[in-house]
CSV table of C-alpha atoms in Angstrom, one decimal:
chain,number,residue,atom,x,y,z
N,29,MET,CA,24.3,3.6,-8.6
N,30,LYS,CA,21.8,4.5,-5.9
N,31,ARG,CA,18.8,6.7,-6.8
N,32,THR,CA,17.3,9.4,-4.6
N,33,VAL,CA,14.2,8.6,-2.6
N,34,ALA,CA,11.9,10.6,-0.5
N,35,LEU,CA,10.7,7.9,1.8
N,36,PHE,CA,7.2,7.8,3.3
N,37,LEU,CA,7.7,5.0,5.7
N,38,GLY,CA,5.4,3.1,8.1
N,39,LEU,CA,2.3,5.2,8.9
N,40,VAL,CA,5.0,7.6,7.9
N,41,LEU,CA,5.7,10.2,5.3
N,42,ALA,CA,8.9,11.5,3.8
N,43,VAL,CA,9.9,14.5,1.8
N,44,ALA,CA,12.5,15.4,-0.7
N,45,ALA,CA,15.4,17.3,0.8
N,46,PRO,CA,18.4,18.6,-1.3
N,47,LEU,CA,21.3,16.3,-1.5
N,48,ALA,CA,25.0,17.1,-2.4
N,49,PHE,CA,24.6,17.1,-6.2
N,50,ALA,CA,26.5,19.4,-8.6
N,51,GLN,CA,26.4,23.1,-7.6
N,52,ALA,CA,24.0,23.8,-10.6
N,53,TRP,CA,21.3,21.4,-9.3
N,54,PRO,CA,18.5,21.8,-9.9
N,55,THR,CA,18.4,23.2,-13.4
N,56,LYS,CA,15.2,21.5,-14.5
N,57,PRO,CA,11.9,20.3,-13.0
N,58,ILE,CA,12.0,17.4,-10.5
N,59,LYS,CA,9.7,14.5,-10.7
N,60,TRP,CA,8.1,13.2,-7.5
N,61,VAL,CA,6.7,9.7,-8.0
N,62,VAL,CA,3.7,8.7,-5.9
N,63,PRO,CA,3.4,4.9,-6.0
N,64,PHE,CA,-0.3,5.0,-5.3
N,65,ALA,CA,-3.5,6.4,-6.9
N,66,PRO,CA,-4.4,10.1,-6.7
N,67,GLY,CA,-6.3,11.3,-3.7
N,68,GLY,CA,-4.6,9.1,-1.0
N,69,THR,CA,-2.4,10.2,1.8
N,70,THR,CA,0.9,9.7,-0.1
N,71,ASP,CA,-0.5,11.8,-3.0
N,72,ILE,CA,-1.9,14.6,-0.7
N,73,LEU,CA,1.4,15.0,1.2
N,74,ALA,CA,3.5,14.8,-2.0
N,75,ARG,CA,1.5,17.7,-3.5
N,76,THR,CA,1.5,19.7,-0.2
N,77,ILE,CA,5.3,19.3,0.3
N,78,GLY,CA,6.1,19.5,-3.4
N,79,ASP,CA,4.6,23.0,-3.7
N,80,LYS,CA,6.8,24.3,-0.9
N,81,LEU,CA,9.9,22.4,-2.2
N,82,GLY,CA,9.5,23.8,-5.7
N,83,VAL,CA,9.5,27.4,-4.3
N,84,ALA,CA,12.5,26.7,-2.2
N,85,LEU,CA,14.5,25.1,-5.0
N,86,GLY,CA,13.4,27.5,-7.8
N,87,GLN,CA,12.3,24.6,-10.0
N,88,PRO,CA,8.8,23.0,-10.2
N,89,VAL,CA,8.2,19.7,-8.5
N,90,ILE,CA,5.9,17.6,-10.7
N,91,VAL,CA,3.9,14.8,-8.9
N,92,GLU,CA,3.3,11.7,-11.0
N,93,ASN,CA,1.2,8.8,-9.8
N,94,LYS,CA,2.3,5.2,-10.7
N,95,PRO,CA,0.1,2.9,-8.6
N,96,GLY,CA,0.3,-0.9,-8.5
N,97,ALA,CA,1.8,-3.9,-6.6
N,98,GLY,CA,1.6,-2.3,-3.2
N,99,GLY,CA,3.6,0.7,-4.4
N,100,GLY,CA,6.2,-1.6,-6.0
N,101,LEU,CA,5.6,-0.4,-9.6
N,102,GLY,CA,6.4,3.2,-8.7
N,103,ALA,CA,9.3,2.3,-6.5
N,104,ASP,CA,10.8,0.1,-9.3
N,105,PHE,CA,10.4,3.0,-11.8
N,106,VAL,CA,12.4,5.3,-9.5
N,107,ALA,CA,15.0,2.5,-8.8
N,108,LYS,CA,15.6,2.2,-12.5
N,109,SER,CA,15.6,5.9,-13.3
N,110,ALA,CA,18.8,8.0,-13.9
N,111,PRO,CA,20.5,8.6,-10.6
N,112,ASP,CA,20.8,12.4,-11.2
N,113,GLY,CA,18.6,13.8,-8.4
N,114,TYR,CA,15.7,14.6,-10.7
N,115,THR,CA,13.4,11.6,-9.8
N,116,ILE,CA,12.4,11.0,-6.2
N,117,LEU,CA,10.0,8.6,-4.6
N,118,GLY,CA,7.3,9.4,-2.1
N,119,GLY,CA,7.9,6.0,-0.5
N,120,THR,CA,5.9,4.3,2.2
N,121,ILE,CA,6.3,1.5,4.7
N,122,SER,CA,5.1,-0.7,1.9
N,123,THR,CA,7.6,0.2,-0.8
N,124,ASN,CA,10.7,0.4,1.4
N,125,ALA,CA,10.1,-2.1,4.2
N,126,ILE,CA,7.2,-4.5,3.9
N,127,ASN,CA,7.5,-5.4,0.2
N,128,ALA,CA,11.0,-6.8,0.8
N,129,SER,CA,9.5,-9.7,2.8
N,130,LEU,CA,6.1,-9.9,1.2
N,131,TYR,CA,7.1,-10.3,-2.5
N,132,LYS,CA,9.3,-13.3,-3.5
N,133,ASP,CA,10.8,-11.6,-6.5
N,134,LEU,CA,10.9,-7.9,-5.8
N,135,PRO,CA,12.5,-6.2,-8.8
N,136,TYR,CA,14.3,-3.6,-6.6
N,137,ASP,CA,16.2,-3.5,-3.3
N,138,PRO,CA,14.6,-1.1,-0.9
N,139,VAL,CA,17.9,-0.5,0.9
N,140,LYS,CA,20.5,-0.6,-1.8
N,141,ASP,CA,18.7,1.0,-4.7
N,142,PHE,CA,17.8,4.3,-3.0
N,143,ILE,CA,19.3,7.1,-1.0
N,144,PRO,CA,17.0,8.0,1.9
N,145,ILE,CA,16.6,11.7,2.3
N,146,THR,CA,14.4,12.5,5.3
N,147,LEU,CA,11.2,11.4,7.1
N,148,ILE,CA,8.4,13.8,6.7
N,149,ALA,CA,5.7,12.7,9.0
N,150,ARG,CA,4.0,9.9,10.8
N,151,VAL,CA,0.4,9.1,9.9
N,152,PRO,CA,-1.8,6.9,12.1
N,153,ASN,CA,-4.3,4.4,10.6
N,154,MET,CA,-8.0,4.5,11.4
N,155,LEU,CA,-10.4,1.6,11.4
N,156,VAL,CA,-13.5,2.6,9.6
N,157,VAL,CA,-16.6,0.5,8.7
N,158,ASN,CA,-19.5,0.9,6.3
N,159,ASN,CA,-22.4,2.7,8.0
N,160,ASP,CA,-24.7,-0.4,7.7
N,161,VAL,CA,-22.4,-2.4,10.0
N,162,PRO,CA,-24.3,-2.6,13.3
N,163,ALA,CA,-21.1,-2.4,15.4
N,164,LYS,CA,-20.4,0.9,17.1
N,165,THR,CA,-17.2,-0.1,18.9
N,166,VAL,CA,-14.2,-2.3,18.1
N,167,ALA,CA,-15.4,-4.8,20.8
N,168,GLU,CA,-18.8,-5.0,19.1
N,169,LEU,CA,-17.2,-5.5,15.7
N,170,ILE,CA,-15.1,-8.4,17.0
N,171,ALA,CA,-18.1,-10.0,18.6
N,172,LEU,CA,-20.0,-9.6,15.3
N,173,MET,CA,-17.2,-11.1,13.3
N,174,LYS,CA,-16.9,-14.1,15.7
N,175,LYS,CA,-20.6,-14.7,15.4
N,176,ASN,CA,-20.5,-14.6,11.6
N,177,PRO,CA,-17.1,-16.1,10.6
N,178,GLY,CA,-16.0,-15.6,7.0
N,179,LYS,CA,-18.7,-13.0,6.3
N,180,TYR,CA,-16.7,-9.8,6.5
N,181,THR,CA,-14.0,-8.2,4.3
N,182,PHE,CA,-11.4,-5.5,4.6
N,183,ALA,CA,-10.0,-3.3,1.9
N,184,SER,CA,-6.5,-1.9,1.5
N,185,SER,CA,-4.6,0.3,-0.9
N,186,GLY,CA,-2.7,-2.8,-2.1
N,187,ASN,CA,-0.9,-6.0,-1.0
N,188,GLY,CA,1.7,-5.3,1.6
N,189,THR,CA,0.5,-1.8,2.5
N,190,SER,CA,0.1,-0.7,6.1
N,191,GLN,CA,-3.6,-1.0,5.6
N,192,HIS,CA,-3.2,-4.7,4.6
N,193,LEU,CA,-0.9,-5.6,7.5
N,194,SER,CA,-3.1,-3.7,9.9
N,195,GLY,CA,-5.9,-5.9,8.9
N,196,GLU,CA,-3.8,-9.1,9.1
N,197,LEU,CA,-2.6,-8.2,12.6
N,198,PHE,CA,-6.1,-7.4,13.7
N,199,LYS,CA,-7.3,-10.8,12.5
N,200,GLY,CA,-4.6,-12.5,14.5
N,201,MET,CA,-4.9,-10.4,17.7
N,202,ALA,CA,-8.8,-10.6,17.7
N,203,GLY,CA,-9.0,-14.2,16.6
N,204,VAL,CA,-11.4,-13.3,13.7
N,205,ASP,CA,-11.5,-14.2,10.0
N,206,MET,CA,-12.1,-11.8,7.2
N,207,GLN,CA,-11.0,-11.6,3.5
N,208,HIS,CA,-8.5,-9.1,2.3
N,209,ILE,CA,-9.5,-7.1,-0.9
N,210,PRO,CA,-6.6,-5.1,-2.3
N,211,TYR,CA,-6.9,-2.0,-4.4
N,212,LYS,CA,-4.5,0.3,-6.2
N,213,GLY,CA,-4.8,3.1,-3.7
N,214,SER,CA,-6.9,4.4,-0.8
N,215,PRO,CA,-9.6,6.3,-2.8
N,216,PRO,CA,-11.1,3.2,-4.6
N,217,ALA,CA,-10.8,1.1,-1.5
N,218,LEU,CA,-12.7,3.7,0.6
N,219,GLN,CA,-15.2,4.1,-2.2
N,220,ASP,CA,-16.1,0.4,-2.0
N,221,VAL,CA,-16.3,0.5,1.8
N,222,MET,CA,-18.7,3.5,1.6
N,223,GLY,CA,-20.7,1.6,-1.0
N,224,GLY,CA,-21.0,-1.5,1.1
N,225,SER,CA,-19.2,-4.0,-1.2
N,226,VAL,CA,-16.4,-4.2,1.4
N,227,THR,CA,-17.0,-4.1,5.2
N,228,MET,CA,-14.1,-2.1,6.5
N,229,THR,CA,-10.6,-0.7,6.0
N,230,PHE,CA,-7.7,0.4,8.2
N,231,ASP,CA,-6.8,3.5,6.2
N,232,ASN,CA,-4.6,6.5,6.9
N,233,ILE,CA,-6.4,9.1,9.2
N,234,THR,CA,-5.6,11.7,6.6
N,235,THR,CA,-8.3,10.4,4.3
N,236,ALA,CA,-10.5,8.2,6.5
N,237,TRP,CA,-11.2,10.8,9.2
N,238,THR,CA,-12.6,13.3,6.7
N,239,LEU,CA,-15.1,10.7,5.4
N,240,ALA,CA,-16.0,9.7,9.0
N,241,LYS,CA,-16.6,13.3,10.0
N,242,GLY,CA,-18.8,13.7,7.0
N,243,GLY,CA,-20.9,10.7,8.1
N,244,LYS,CA,-19.9,8.6,5.1
N,245,LEU,CA,-18.1,6.0,7.2
N,246,ARG,CA,-18.1,5.1,10.9
N,247,ALA,CA,-14.7,5.4,12.7
N,248,LEU,CA,-14.1,2.7,15.4
N,249,GLY,CA,-10.5,3.1,16.4
N,250,VAL,CA,-7.2,4.9,15.5
N,251,THR,CA,-3.5,4.4,16.2
N,252,THR,CA,-2.0,7.2,18.2
N,253,ALA,CA,1.0,9.5,17.3
N,254,LYS,CA,2.9,12.0,19.4
N,255,ARG,CA,3.0,15.5,18.0
N,256,SER,CA,6.4,16.9,16.9
N,257,PRO,CA,7.6,20.5,16.5
N,258,ALA,CA,9.7,19.5,13.5
N,259,ALA,CA,9.2,21.0,10.0
N,260,PRO,CA,7.6,24.2,11.3
N,261,ASP,CA,7.2,25.7,7.7
N,262,VAL,CA,4.7,23.0,6.8
N,263,GLN,CA,3.6,21.8,10.3
N,264,GLU,CA,0.2,23.5,10.5
N,265,LYS,CA,-1.0,22.0,7.2
N,266,LEU,CA,0.3,18.6,8.0
N,267,LEU,CA,-1.3,18.5,11.4
N,268,ALA,CA,-4.6,19.6,9.8
N,269,LEU,CA,-4.3,16.5,7.6
N,270,GLY,CA,-3.8,14.3,10.6
N,271,ALA,CA,0.0,13.9,10.0
N,272,GLU,CA,2.7,14.4,12.6
N,273,PRO,CA,5.6,16.3,11.1
N,274,VAL,CA,9.0,14.7,11.7
N,275,GLY,CA,12.2,15.5,9.7
N,276,ASN,CA,15.6,13.9,10.2
N,277,SER,CA,19.0,13.6,8.6
N,278,THR,CA,20.0,11.2,5.8
N,279,GLU,CA,22.1,9.2,8.2
N,280,GLU,CA,19.3,8.9,10.7
N,281,PHE,CA,16.8,8.0,8.0
N,282,THR,CA,19.0,5.4,6.5
N,283,ALA,CA,19.4,3.6,9.8
N,284,PHE,CA,15.6,3.9,10.3
N,285,VAL,CA,14.9,2.2,6.9
N,286,LYS,CA,17.2,-0.7,7.7
N,287,THR,CA,15.6,-1.4,11.0
N,288,GLU,CA,12.1,-1.1,9.5
N,289,VAL,CA,12.9,-3.7,6.9
N,290,VAL,CA,13.8,-6.2,9.6
N,291,LYS,CA,10.9,-5.3,11.9
N,292,TRP,CA,8.3,-5.5,9.2
N,293,GLY,CA,9.8,-8.7,7.8
N,294,ASP,CA,9.1,-10.3,11.2
N,295,VAL,CA,5.5,-8.9,11.2
N,296,VAL,CA,4.9,-10.3,7.7
N,297,LYS,CA,6.2,-13.7,8.8
N,298,LYS,CA,4.1,-13.8,12.0
N,299,SER,CA,0.9,-12.5,10.3
N,300,GLY,CA,1.1,-15.0,7.5
N,301,ALA,CA,0.5,-12.3,4.9
N,302,LYS,CA,1.7,-13.2,1.4
N,303,VAL,CA,1.4,-12.2,-2.2
N,304,ASP,CA,1.1,-15.0,-4.9
């Protein structure tokens, strides 16, 4: 049977919305699994939405972090949990699109093993570098990397994440070489970029921009996202986090997931990204 999933897809977040369970649902706490480390965008938005959802449903929503394998460990946990509506996944573009093509033996099916509920928000990625890097613009960074091939590294919150593929695509588009260093979430990745052991990362604006504004990292570029008037009851807080609220139907979200699996499969193939 399919399990419920709150999908956080592609620079994109999702939230749990009630499905057509028995009339008594929910009669106990709901577990919201975040497949990445505490403190990252997926975690922040799960806790922000979870608080509101708990009040609306009359039952607490408990956020539990299960990082590893580009979000795959947490996703697999939810895929194998009881399909009773009490375990949901704060999925991402990694768990429910990219991993299908990146991992040879993925232990779950991102389309068949879950019931998409709704898309919460889109979150752009931001290119940030360690403050000791002399480049002040993307063009200067590319020139620096071409002058010193193989010297620079980029961190991500795990293999197959949007941060990982953003770096791989950047390498291909800019014609530069840099080594990928995967972590089990954004916080440890950002920590090492700030510390200088890794040169840069393409992290979610939710976490990266706060550090850049505080002078702990230098921001060089960001993807753009059009604001949406959807989800007005949580819109102000999400926008403050750098996330664009969305919200759609289960049918719309299901179709979206299927197209994302195909689209990102092509990106993985063209970028040459792989996980051994």
